[in-house]
N, CA, C and O atoms as a CHARMM CRD file, in Angstrom:
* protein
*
  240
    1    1 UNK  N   -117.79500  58.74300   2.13600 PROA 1      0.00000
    2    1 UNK  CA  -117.66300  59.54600   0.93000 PROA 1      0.00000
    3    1 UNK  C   -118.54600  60.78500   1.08600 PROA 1      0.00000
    4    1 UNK  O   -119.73100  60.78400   1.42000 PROA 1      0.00000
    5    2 UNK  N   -117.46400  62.28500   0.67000 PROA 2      0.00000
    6    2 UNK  CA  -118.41900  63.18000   0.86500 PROA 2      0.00000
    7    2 UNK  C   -119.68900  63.06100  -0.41600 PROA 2      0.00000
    8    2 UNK  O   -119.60900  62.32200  -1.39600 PROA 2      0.00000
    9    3 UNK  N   -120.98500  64.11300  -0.05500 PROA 3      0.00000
   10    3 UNK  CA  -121.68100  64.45300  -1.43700 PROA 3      0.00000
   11    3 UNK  C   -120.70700  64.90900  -2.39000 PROA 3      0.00000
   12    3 UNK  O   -120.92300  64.53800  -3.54300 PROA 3      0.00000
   13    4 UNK  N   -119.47300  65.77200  -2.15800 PROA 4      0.00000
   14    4 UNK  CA  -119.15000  66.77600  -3.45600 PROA 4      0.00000
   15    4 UNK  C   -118.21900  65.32000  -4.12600 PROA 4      0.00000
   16    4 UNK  O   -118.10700  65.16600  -5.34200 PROA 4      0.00000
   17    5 UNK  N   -117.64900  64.40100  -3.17700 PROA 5      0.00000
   18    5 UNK  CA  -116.76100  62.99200  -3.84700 PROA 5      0.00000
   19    5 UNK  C   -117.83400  62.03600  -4.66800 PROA 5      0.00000
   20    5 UNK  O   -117.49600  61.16100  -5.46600 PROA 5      0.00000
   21    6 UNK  N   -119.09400  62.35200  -4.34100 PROA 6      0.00000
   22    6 UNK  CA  -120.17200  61.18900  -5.07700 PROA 6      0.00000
   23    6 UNK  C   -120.74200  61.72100  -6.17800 PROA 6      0.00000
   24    6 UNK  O   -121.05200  61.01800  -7.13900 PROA 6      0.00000
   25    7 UNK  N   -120.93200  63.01900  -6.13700 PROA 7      0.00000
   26    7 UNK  CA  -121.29000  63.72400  -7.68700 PROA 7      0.00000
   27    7 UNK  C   -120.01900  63.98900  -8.28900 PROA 7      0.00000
   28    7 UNK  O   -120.22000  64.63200  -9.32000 PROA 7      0.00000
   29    8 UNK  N   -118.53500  63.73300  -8.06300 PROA 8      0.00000
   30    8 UNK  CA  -117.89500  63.78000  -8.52100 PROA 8      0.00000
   31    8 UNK  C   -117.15400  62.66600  -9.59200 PROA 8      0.00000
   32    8 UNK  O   -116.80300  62.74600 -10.76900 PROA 8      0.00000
   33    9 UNK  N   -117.10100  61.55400  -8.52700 PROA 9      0.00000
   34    9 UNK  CA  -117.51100  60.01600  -9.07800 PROA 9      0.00000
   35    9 UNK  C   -118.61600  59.69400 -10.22600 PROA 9      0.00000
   36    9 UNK  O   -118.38800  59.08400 -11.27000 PROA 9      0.00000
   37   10 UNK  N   -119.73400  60.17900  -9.85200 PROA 10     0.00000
   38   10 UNK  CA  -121.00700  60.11000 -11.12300 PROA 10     0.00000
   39   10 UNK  C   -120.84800  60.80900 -12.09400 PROA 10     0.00000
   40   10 UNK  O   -121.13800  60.17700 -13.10900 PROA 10     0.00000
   41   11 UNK  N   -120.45000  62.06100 -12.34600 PROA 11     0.00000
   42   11 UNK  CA  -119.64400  63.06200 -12.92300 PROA 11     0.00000
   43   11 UNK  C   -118.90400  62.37200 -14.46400 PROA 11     0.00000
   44   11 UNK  O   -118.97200  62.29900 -15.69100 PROA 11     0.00000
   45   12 UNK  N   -118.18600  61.97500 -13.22600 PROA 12     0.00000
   46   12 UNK  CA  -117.11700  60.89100 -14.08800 PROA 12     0.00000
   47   12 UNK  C   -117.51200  59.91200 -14.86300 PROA 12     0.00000
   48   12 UNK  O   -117.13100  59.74900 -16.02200 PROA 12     0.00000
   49   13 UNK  N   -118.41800  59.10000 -14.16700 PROA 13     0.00000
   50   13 UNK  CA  -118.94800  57.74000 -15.14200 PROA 13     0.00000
   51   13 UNK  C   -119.87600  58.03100 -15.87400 PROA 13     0.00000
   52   13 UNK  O   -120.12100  57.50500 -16.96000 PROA 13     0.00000
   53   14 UNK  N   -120.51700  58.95300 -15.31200 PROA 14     0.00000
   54   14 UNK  CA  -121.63600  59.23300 -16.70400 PROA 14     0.00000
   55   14 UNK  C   -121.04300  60.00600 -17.99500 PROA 14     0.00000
   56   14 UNK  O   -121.79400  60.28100 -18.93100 PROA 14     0.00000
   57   15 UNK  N   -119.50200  60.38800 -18.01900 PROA 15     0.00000
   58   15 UNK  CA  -119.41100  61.35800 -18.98000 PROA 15     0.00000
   59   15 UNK  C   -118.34200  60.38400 -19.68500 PROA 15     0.00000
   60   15 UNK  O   -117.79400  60.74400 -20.72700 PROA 15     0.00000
   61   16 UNK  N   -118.08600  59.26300 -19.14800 PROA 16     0.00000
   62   16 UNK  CA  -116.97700  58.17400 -19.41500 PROA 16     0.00000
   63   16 UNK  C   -118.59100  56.63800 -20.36100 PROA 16     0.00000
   64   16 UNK  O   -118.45400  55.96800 -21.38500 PROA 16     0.00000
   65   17 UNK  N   -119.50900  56.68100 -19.63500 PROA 17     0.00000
   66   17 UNK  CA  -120.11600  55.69500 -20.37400 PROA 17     0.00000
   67   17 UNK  C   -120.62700  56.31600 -21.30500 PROA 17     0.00000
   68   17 UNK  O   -120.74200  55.48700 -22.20800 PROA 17     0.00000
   69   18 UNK  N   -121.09400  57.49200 -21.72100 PROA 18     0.00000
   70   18 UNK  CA  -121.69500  58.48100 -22.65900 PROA 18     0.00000
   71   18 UNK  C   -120.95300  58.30300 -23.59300 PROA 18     0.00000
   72   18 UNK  O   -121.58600  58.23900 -24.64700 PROA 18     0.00000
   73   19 UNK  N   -119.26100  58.12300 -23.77900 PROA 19     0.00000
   74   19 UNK  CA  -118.61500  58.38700 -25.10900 PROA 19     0.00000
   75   19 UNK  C   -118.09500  57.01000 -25.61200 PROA 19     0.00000
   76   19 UNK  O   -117.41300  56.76500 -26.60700 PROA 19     0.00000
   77   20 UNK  N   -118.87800  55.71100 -24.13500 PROA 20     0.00000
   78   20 UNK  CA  -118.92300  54.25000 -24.73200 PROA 20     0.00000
   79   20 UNK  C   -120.51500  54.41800 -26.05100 PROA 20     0.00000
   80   20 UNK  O   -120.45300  53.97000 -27.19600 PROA 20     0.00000
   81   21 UNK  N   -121.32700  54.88900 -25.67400 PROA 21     0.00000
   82   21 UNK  CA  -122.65400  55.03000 -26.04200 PROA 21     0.00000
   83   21 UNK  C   -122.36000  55.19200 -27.17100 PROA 21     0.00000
   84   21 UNK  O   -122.69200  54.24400 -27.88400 PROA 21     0.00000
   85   22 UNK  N   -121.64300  56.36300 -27.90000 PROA 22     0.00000
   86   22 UNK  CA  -121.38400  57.13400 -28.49400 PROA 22     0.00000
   87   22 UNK  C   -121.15200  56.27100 -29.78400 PROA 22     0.00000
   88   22 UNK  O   -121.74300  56.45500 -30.84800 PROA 22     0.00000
   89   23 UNK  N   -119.85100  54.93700 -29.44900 PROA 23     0.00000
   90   23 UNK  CA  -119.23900  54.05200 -30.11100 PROA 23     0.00000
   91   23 UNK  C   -120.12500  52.83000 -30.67200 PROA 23     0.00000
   92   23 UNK  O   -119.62600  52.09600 -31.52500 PROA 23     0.00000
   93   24 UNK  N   -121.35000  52.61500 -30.23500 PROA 24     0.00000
   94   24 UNK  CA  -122.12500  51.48700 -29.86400 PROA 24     0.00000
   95   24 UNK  C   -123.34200  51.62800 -30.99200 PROA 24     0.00000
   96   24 UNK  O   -123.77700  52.76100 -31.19700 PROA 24     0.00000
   97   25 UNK  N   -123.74400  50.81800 -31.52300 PROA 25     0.00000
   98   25 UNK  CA  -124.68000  50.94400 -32.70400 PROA 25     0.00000
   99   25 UNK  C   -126.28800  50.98400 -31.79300 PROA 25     0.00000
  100   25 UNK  O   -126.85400  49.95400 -31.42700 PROA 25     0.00000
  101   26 UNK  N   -126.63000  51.87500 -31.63700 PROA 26     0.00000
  102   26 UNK  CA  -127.97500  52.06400 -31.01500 PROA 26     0.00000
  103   26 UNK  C   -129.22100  50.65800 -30.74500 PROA 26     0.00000
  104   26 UNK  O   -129.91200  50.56300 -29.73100 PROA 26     0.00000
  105   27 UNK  N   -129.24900  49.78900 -31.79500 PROA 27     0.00000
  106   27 UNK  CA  -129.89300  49.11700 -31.80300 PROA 27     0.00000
  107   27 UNK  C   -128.69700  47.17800 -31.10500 PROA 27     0.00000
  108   27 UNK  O   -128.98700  45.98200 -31.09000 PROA 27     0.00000
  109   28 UNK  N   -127.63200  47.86700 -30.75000 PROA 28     0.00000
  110   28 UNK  CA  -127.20100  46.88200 -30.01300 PROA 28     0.00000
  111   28 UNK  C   -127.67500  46.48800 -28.45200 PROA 28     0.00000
  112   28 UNK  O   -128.24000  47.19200 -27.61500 PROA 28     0.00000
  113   29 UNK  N   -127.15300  44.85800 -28.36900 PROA 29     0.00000
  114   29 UNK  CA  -127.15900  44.31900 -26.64700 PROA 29     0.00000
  115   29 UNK  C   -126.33600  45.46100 -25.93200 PROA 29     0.00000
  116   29 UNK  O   -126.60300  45.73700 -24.76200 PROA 29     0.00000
  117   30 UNK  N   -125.40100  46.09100 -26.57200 PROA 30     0.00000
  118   30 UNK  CA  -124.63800  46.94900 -25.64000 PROA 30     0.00000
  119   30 UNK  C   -124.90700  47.84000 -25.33900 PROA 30     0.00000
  120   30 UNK  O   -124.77300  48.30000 -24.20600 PROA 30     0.00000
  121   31 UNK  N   -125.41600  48.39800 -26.36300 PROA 31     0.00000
  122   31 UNK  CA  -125.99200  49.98900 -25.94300 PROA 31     0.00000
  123   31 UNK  C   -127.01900  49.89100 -25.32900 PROA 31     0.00000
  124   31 UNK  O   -127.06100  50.92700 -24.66500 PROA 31     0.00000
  125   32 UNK  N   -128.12400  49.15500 -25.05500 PROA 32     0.00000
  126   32 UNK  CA  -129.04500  48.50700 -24.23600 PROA 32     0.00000
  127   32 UNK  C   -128.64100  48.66100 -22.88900 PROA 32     0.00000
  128   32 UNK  O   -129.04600  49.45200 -22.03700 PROA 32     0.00000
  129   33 UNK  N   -127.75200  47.75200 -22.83200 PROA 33     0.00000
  130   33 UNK  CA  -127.28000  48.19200 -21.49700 PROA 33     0.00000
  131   33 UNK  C   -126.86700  48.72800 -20.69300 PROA 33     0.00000
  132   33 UNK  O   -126.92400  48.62900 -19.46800 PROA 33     0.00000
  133   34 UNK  N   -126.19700  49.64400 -21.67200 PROA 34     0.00000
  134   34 UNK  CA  -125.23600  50.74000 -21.18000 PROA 34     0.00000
  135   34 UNK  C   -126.06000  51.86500 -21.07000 PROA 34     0.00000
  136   34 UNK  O   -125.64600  52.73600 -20.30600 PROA 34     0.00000
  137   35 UNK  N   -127.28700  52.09800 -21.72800 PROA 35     0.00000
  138   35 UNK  CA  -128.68400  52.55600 -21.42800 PROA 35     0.00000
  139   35 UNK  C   -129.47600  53.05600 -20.16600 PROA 35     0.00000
  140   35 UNK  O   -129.95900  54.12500 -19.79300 PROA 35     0.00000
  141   36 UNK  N   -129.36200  51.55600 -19.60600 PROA 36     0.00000
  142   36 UNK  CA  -129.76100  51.69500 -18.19000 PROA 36     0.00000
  143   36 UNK  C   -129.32300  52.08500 -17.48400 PROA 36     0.00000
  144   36 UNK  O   -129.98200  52.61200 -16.58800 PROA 36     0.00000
  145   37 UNK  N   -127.49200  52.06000 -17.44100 PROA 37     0.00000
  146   37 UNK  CA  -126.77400  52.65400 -16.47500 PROA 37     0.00000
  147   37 UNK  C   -126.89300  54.26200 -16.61700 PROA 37     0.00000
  148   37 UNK  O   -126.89700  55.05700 -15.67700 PROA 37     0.00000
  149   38 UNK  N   -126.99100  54.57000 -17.99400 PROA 38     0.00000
  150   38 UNK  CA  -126.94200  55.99700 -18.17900 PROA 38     0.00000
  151   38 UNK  C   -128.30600  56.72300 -17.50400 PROA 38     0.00000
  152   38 UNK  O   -128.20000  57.85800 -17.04000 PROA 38     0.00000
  153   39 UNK  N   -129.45900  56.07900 -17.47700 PROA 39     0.00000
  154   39 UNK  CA  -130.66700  56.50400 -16.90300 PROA 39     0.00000
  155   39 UNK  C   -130.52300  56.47800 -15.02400 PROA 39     0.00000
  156   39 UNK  O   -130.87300  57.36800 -14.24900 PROA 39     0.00000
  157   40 UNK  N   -130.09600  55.57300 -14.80500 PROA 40     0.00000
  158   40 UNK  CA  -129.61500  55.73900 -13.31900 PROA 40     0.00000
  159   40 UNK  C   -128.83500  56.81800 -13.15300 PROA 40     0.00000
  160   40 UNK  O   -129.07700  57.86600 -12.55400 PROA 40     0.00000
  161   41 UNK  N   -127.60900  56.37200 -13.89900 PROA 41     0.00000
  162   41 UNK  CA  -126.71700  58.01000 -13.68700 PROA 41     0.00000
  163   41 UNK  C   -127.63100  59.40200 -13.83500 PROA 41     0.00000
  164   41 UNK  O   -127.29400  60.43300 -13.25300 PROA 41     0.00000
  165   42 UNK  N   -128.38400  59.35200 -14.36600 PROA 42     0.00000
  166   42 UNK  CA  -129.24300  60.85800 -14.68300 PROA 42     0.00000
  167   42 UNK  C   -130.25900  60.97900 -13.31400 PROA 42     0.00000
  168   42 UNK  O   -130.55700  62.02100 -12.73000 PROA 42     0.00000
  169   43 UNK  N   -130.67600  59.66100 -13.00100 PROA 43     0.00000
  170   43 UNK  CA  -131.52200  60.29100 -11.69400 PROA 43     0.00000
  171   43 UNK  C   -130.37200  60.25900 -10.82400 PROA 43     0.00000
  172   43 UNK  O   -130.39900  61.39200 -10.34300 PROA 43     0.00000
  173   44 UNK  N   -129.38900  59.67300 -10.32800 PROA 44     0.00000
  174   44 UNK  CA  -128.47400  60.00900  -9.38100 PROA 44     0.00000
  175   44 UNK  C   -128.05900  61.85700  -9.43600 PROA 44     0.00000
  176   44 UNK  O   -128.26500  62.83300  -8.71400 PROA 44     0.00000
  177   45 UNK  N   -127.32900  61.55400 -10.84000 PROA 45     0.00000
  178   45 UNK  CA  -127.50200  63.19600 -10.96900 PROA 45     0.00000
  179   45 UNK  C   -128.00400  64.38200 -10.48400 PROA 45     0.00000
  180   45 UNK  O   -127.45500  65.32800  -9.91900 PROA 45     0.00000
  181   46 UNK  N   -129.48200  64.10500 -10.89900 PROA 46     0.00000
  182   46 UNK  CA  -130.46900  64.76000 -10.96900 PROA 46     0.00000
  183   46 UNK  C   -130.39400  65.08000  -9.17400 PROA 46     0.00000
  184   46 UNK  O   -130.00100  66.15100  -8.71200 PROA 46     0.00000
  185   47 UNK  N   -130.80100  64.05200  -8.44700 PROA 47     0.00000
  186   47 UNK  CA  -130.72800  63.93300  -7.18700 PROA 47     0.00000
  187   47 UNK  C   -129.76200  65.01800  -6.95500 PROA 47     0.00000
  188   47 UNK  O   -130.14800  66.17700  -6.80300 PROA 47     0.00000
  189   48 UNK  N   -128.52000  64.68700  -6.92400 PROA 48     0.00000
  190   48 UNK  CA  -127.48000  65.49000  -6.33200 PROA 48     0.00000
  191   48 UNK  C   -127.53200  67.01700  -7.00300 PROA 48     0.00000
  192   48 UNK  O   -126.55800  67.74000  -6.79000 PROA 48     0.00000
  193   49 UNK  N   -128.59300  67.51300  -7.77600 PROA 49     0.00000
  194   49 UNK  CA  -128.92900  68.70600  -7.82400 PROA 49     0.00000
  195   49 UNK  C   -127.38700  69.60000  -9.39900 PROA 49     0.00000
  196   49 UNK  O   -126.98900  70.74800  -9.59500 PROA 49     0.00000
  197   50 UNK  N   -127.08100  68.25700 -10.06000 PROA 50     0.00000
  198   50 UNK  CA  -126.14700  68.39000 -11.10900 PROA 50     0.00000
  199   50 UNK  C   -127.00500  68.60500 -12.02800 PROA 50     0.00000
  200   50 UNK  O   -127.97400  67.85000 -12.10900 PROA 50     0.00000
  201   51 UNK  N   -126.81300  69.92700 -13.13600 PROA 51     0.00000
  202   51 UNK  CA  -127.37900  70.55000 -14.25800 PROA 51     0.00000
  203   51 UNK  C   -126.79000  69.61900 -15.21600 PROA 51     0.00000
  204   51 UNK  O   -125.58600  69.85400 -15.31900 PROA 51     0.00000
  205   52 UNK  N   -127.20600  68.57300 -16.02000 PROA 52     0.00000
  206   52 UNK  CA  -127.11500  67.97100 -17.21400 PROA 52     0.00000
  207   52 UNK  C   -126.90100  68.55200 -18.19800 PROA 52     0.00000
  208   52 UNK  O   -125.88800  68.19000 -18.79600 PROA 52     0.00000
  209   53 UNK  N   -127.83900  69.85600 -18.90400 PROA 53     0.00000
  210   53 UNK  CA  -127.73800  70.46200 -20.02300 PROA 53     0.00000
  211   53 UNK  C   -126.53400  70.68800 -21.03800 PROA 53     0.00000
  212   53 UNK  O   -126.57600  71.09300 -22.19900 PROA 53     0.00000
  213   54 UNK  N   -125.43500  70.30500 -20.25000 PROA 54     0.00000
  214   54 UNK  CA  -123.97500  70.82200 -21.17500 PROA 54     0.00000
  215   54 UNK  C   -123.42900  69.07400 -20.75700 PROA 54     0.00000
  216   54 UNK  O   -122.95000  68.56600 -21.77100 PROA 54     0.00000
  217   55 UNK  N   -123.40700  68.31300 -19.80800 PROA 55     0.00000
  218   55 UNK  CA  -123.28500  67.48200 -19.71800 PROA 55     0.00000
  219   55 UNK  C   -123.73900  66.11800 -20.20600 PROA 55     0.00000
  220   55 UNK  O   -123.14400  65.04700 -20.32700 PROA 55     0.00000
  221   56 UNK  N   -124.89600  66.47500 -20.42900 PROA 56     0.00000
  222   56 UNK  CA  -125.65500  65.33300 -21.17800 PROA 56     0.00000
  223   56 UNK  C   -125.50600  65.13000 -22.60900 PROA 56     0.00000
  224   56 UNK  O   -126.44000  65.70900 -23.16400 PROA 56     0.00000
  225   57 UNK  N   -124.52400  64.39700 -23.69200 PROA 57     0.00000
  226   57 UNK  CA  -124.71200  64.51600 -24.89900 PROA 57     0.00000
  227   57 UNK  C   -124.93000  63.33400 -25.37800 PROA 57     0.00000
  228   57 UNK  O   -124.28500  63.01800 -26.37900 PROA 57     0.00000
  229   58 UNK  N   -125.73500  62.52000 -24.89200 PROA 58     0.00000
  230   58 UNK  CA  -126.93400  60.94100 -25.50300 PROA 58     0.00000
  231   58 UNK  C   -127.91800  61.92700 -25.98900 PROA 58     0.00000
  232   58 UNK  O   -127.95500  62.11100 -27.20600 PROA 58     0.00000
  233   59 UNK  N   -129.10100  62.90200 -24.86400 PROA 59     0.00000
  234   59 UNK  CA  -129.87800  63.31800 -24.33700 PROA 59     0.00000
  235   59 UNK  C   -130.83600  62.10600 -24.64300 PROA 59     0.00000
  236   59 UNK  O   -131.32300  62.28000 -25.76000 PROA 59     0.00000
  237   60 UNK  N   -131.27300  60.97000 -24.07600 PROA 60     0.00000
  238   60 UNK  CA  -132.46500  60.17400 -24.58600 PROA 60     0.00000
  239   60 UNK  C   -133.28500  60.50400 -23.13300 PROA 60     0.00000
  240   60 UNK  O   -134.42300  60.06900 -22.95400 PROA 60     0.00000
């Protein structure tokens, strides 16, 4: 997998679990979890040198 196919992939799931987040009562098991994945996705992100600012709409 190239880099531009793996920030493209992350791209994707972080902007696909963000509008699960979205649905999820903050103080749930779900959003909990779905939490963590979103914090990974942001350092993966981050890593691959992807600007969040317009992308990020949790922001936690």
């Amino acid at each position: 997998m190239t880099e531009q196919e793996l920030m493209q992939k992350n791209v994707e799931e972080f902007a696909r679990l963000q509008s699960y987040m979205t649905l999820a009562e903050r103080d749930s098991d779900v959003y909990k979890a779905m939490k963590g994945r979103y914090i990974e996705l942001k350092v993966i992100l981050t890593t691959l040198g992807v600007n969040l600012t317009e992308l990020d709409i949790i922001k936690e």
